[in-house]
Coordinates of C-alpha atoms in Angstrom, one line a residue:
X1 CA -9.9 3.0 -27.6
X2 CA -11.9 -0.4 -28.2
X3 CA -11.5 -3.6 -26.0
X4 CA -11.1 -7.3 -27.0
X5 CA -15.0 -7.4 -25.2
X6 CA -16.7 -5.6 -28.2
X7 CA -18.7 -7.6 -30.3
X8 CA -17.0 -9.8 -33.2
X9 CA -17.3 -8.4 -36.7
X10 CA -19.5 -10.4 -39.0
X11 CA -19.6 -11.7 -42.7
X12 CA -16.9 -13.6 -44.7
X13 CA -12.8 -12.2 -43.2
X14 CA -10.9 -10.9 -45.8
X15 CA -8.0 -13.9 -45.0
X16 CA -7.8 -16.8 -42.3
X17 CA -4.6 -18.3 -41.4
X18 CA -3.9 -21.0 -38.7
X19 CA -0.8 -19.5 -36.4
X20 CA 1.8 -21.9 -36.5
X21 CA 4.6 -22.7 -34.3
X22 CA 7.4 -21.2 -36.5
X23 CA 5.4 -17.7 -36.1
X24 CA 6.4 -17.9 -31.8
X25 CA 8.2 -15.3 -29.3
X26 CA 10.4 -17.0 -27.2
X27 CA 7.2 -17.5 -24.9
X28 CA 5.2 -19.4 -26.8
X29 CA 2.8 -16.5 -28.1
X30 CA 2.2 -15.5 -31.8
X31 CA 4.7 -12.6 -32.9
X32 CA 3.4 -9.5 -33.0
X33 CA 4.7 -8.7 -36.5
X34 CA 3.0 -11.9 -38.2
X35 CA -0.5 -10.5 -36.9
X36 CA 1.1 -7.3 -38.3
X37 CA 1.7 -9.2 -41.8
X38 CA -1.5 -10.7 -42.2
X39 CA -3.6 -7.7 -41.5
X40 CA -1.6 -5.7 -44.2
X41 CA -2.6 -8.4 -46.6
X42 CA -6.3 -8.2 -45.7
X43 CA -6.2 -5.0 -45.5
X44 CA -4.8 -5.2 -48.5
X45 CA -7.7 -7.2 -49.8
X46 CA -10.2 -4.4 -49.1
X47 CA -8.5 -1.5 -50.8
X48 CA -7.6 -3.1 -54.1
X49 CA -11.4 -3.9 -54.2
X50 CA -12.3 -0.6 -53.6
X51 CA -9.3 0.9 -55.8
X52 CA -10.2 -1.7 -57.8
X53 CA -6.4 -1.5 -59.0
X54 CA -3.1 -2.0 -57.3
X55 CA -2.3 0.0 -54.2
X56 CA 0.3 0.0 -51.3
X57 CA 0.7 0.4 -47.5
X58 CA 1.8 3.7 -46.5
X59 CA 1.2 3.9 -42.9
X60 CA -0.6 2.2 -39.8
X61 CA -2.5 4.9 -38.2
X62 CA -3.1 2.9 -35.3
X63 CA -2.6 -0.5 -34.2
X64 CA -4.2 -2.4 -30.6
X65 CA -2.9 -5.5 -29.2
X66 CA -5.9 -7.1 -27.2
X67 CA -4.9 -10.5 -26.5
X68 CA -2.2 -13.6 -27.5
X69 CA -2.8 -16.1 -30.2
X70 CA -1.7 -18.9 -29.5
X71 CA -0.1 -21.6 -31.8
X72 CA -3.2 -23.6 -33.4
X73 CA -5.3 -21.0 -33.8
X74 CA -7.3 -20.2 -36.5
X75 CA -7.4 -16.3 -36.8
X76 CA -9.8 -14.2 -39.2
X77 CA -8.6 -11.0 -40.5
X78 CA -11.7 -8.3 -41.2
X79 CA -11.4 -5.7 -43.1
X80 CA -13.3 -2.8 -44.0
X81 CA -12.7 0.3 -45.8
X82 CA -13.7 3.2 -43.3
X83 CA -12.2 6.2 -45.5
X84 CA -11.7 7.1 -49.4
X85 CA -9.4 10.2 -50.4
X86 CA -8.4 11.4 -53.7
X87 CA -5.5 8.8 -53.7
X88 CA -5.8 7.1 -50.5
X89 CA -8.0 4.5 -48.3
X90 CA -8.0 3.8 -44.9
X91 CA -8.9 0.4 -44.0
X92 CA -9.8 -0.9 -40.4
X93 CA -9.0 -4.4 -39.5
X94 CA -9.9 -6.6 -36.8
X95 CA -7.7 -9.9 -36.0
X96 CA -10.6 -12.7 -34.6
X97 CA -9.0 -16.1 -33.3
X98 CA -10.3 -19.1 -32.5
X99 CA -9.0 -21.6 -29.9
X100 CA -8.4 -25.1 -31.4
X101 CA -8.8 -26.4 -27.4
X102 CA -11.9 -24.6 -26.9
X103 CA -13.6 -23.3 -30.0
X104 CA -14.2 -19.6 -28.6
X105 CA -13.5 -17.1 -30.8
X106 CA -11.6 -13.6 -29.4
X107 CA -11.1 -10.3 -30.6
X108 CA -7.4 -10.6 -30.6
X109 CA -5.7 -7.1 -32.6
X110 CA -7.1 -4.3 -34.3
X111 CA -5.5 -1.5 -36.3
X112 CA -6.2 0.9 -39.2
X113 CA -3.9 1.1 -42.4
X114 CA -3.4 3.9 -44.9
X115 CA -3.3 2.4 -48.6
X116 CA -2.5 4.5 -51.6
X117 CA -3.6 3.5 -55.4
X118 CA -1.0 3.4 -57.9
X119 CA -1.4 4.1 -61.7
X120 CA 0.9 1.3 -64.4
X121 CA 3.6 3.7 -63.4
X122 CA 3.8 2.8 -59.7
X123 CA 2.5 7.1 -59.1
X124 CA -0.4 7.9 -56.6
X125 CA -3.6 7.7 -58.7
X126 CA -7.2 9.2 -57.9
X127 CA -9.6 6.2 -56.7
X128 CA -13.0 6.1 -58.8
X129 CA -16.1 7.0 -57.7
X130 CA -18.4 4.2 -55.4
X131 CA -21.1 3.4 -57.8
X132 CA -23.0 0.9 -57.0

């Protein structure tokens, strides 16, 4: 298990969003299914890359809610691809927001997703070789 103290990923996030306040719990917090939403988009992001065709979300493998975002806040969605199978990727994503008051930036959510590639005819697909 990981804690919102570990050090912030680097490099260019996948997505950033501002939280808005139509995205709010009756407290006054971000929802947890809109983080949910925008890290299956990032995550998203990473495995069509990868695939380098379309794929889908199959599964979250795991999912950590660290701290709340708070309306205003811009939050930065990392992804990285962590696994490749014959048909499927598993992509880890870290949720990063920034205060608008203060300007600190927080490991907010992390969670791994399970994508699967799909051929023209929307059936699983094996996932080229990395060549770079």
């Amino acid at each position: 298990m990981t804690t919102a103290d570990e050090p912030l990923p680097t490099g260019e996030p996948a997505i950033r969003t501002r939280a808005m306040p139509r995205d709010t719990n009756p407290s006054g917090d971000i929802w947890g299914g809109w983080l949910l939403a925008q890290m299956d988009l990032a995550g998203e992001v990473a495995a069509r890359q990868r695939a380098r065709r379309r794929v889908v979300t199959v599964g979250i493998e795991a999912m950590e809610f660290h701290r709340p975002v708070k309306v205003g806040d811009v939050v930065s969605f990392y992804s990285e691809v962590v696994r490749v199978g014959r048909t499927s990727l598993t992509v880890q994503i870290i949720a990063v927001a920034m205060s608008e008051v203060t300007g600190m930036r927080t490991r907010v959510t992390q969670g791994r997703f399970s994508f699967v590639a799909l051929d023209e005819d929307g059936q699983p697909t094996p996932i080229a070789p990395n060549h770079k």
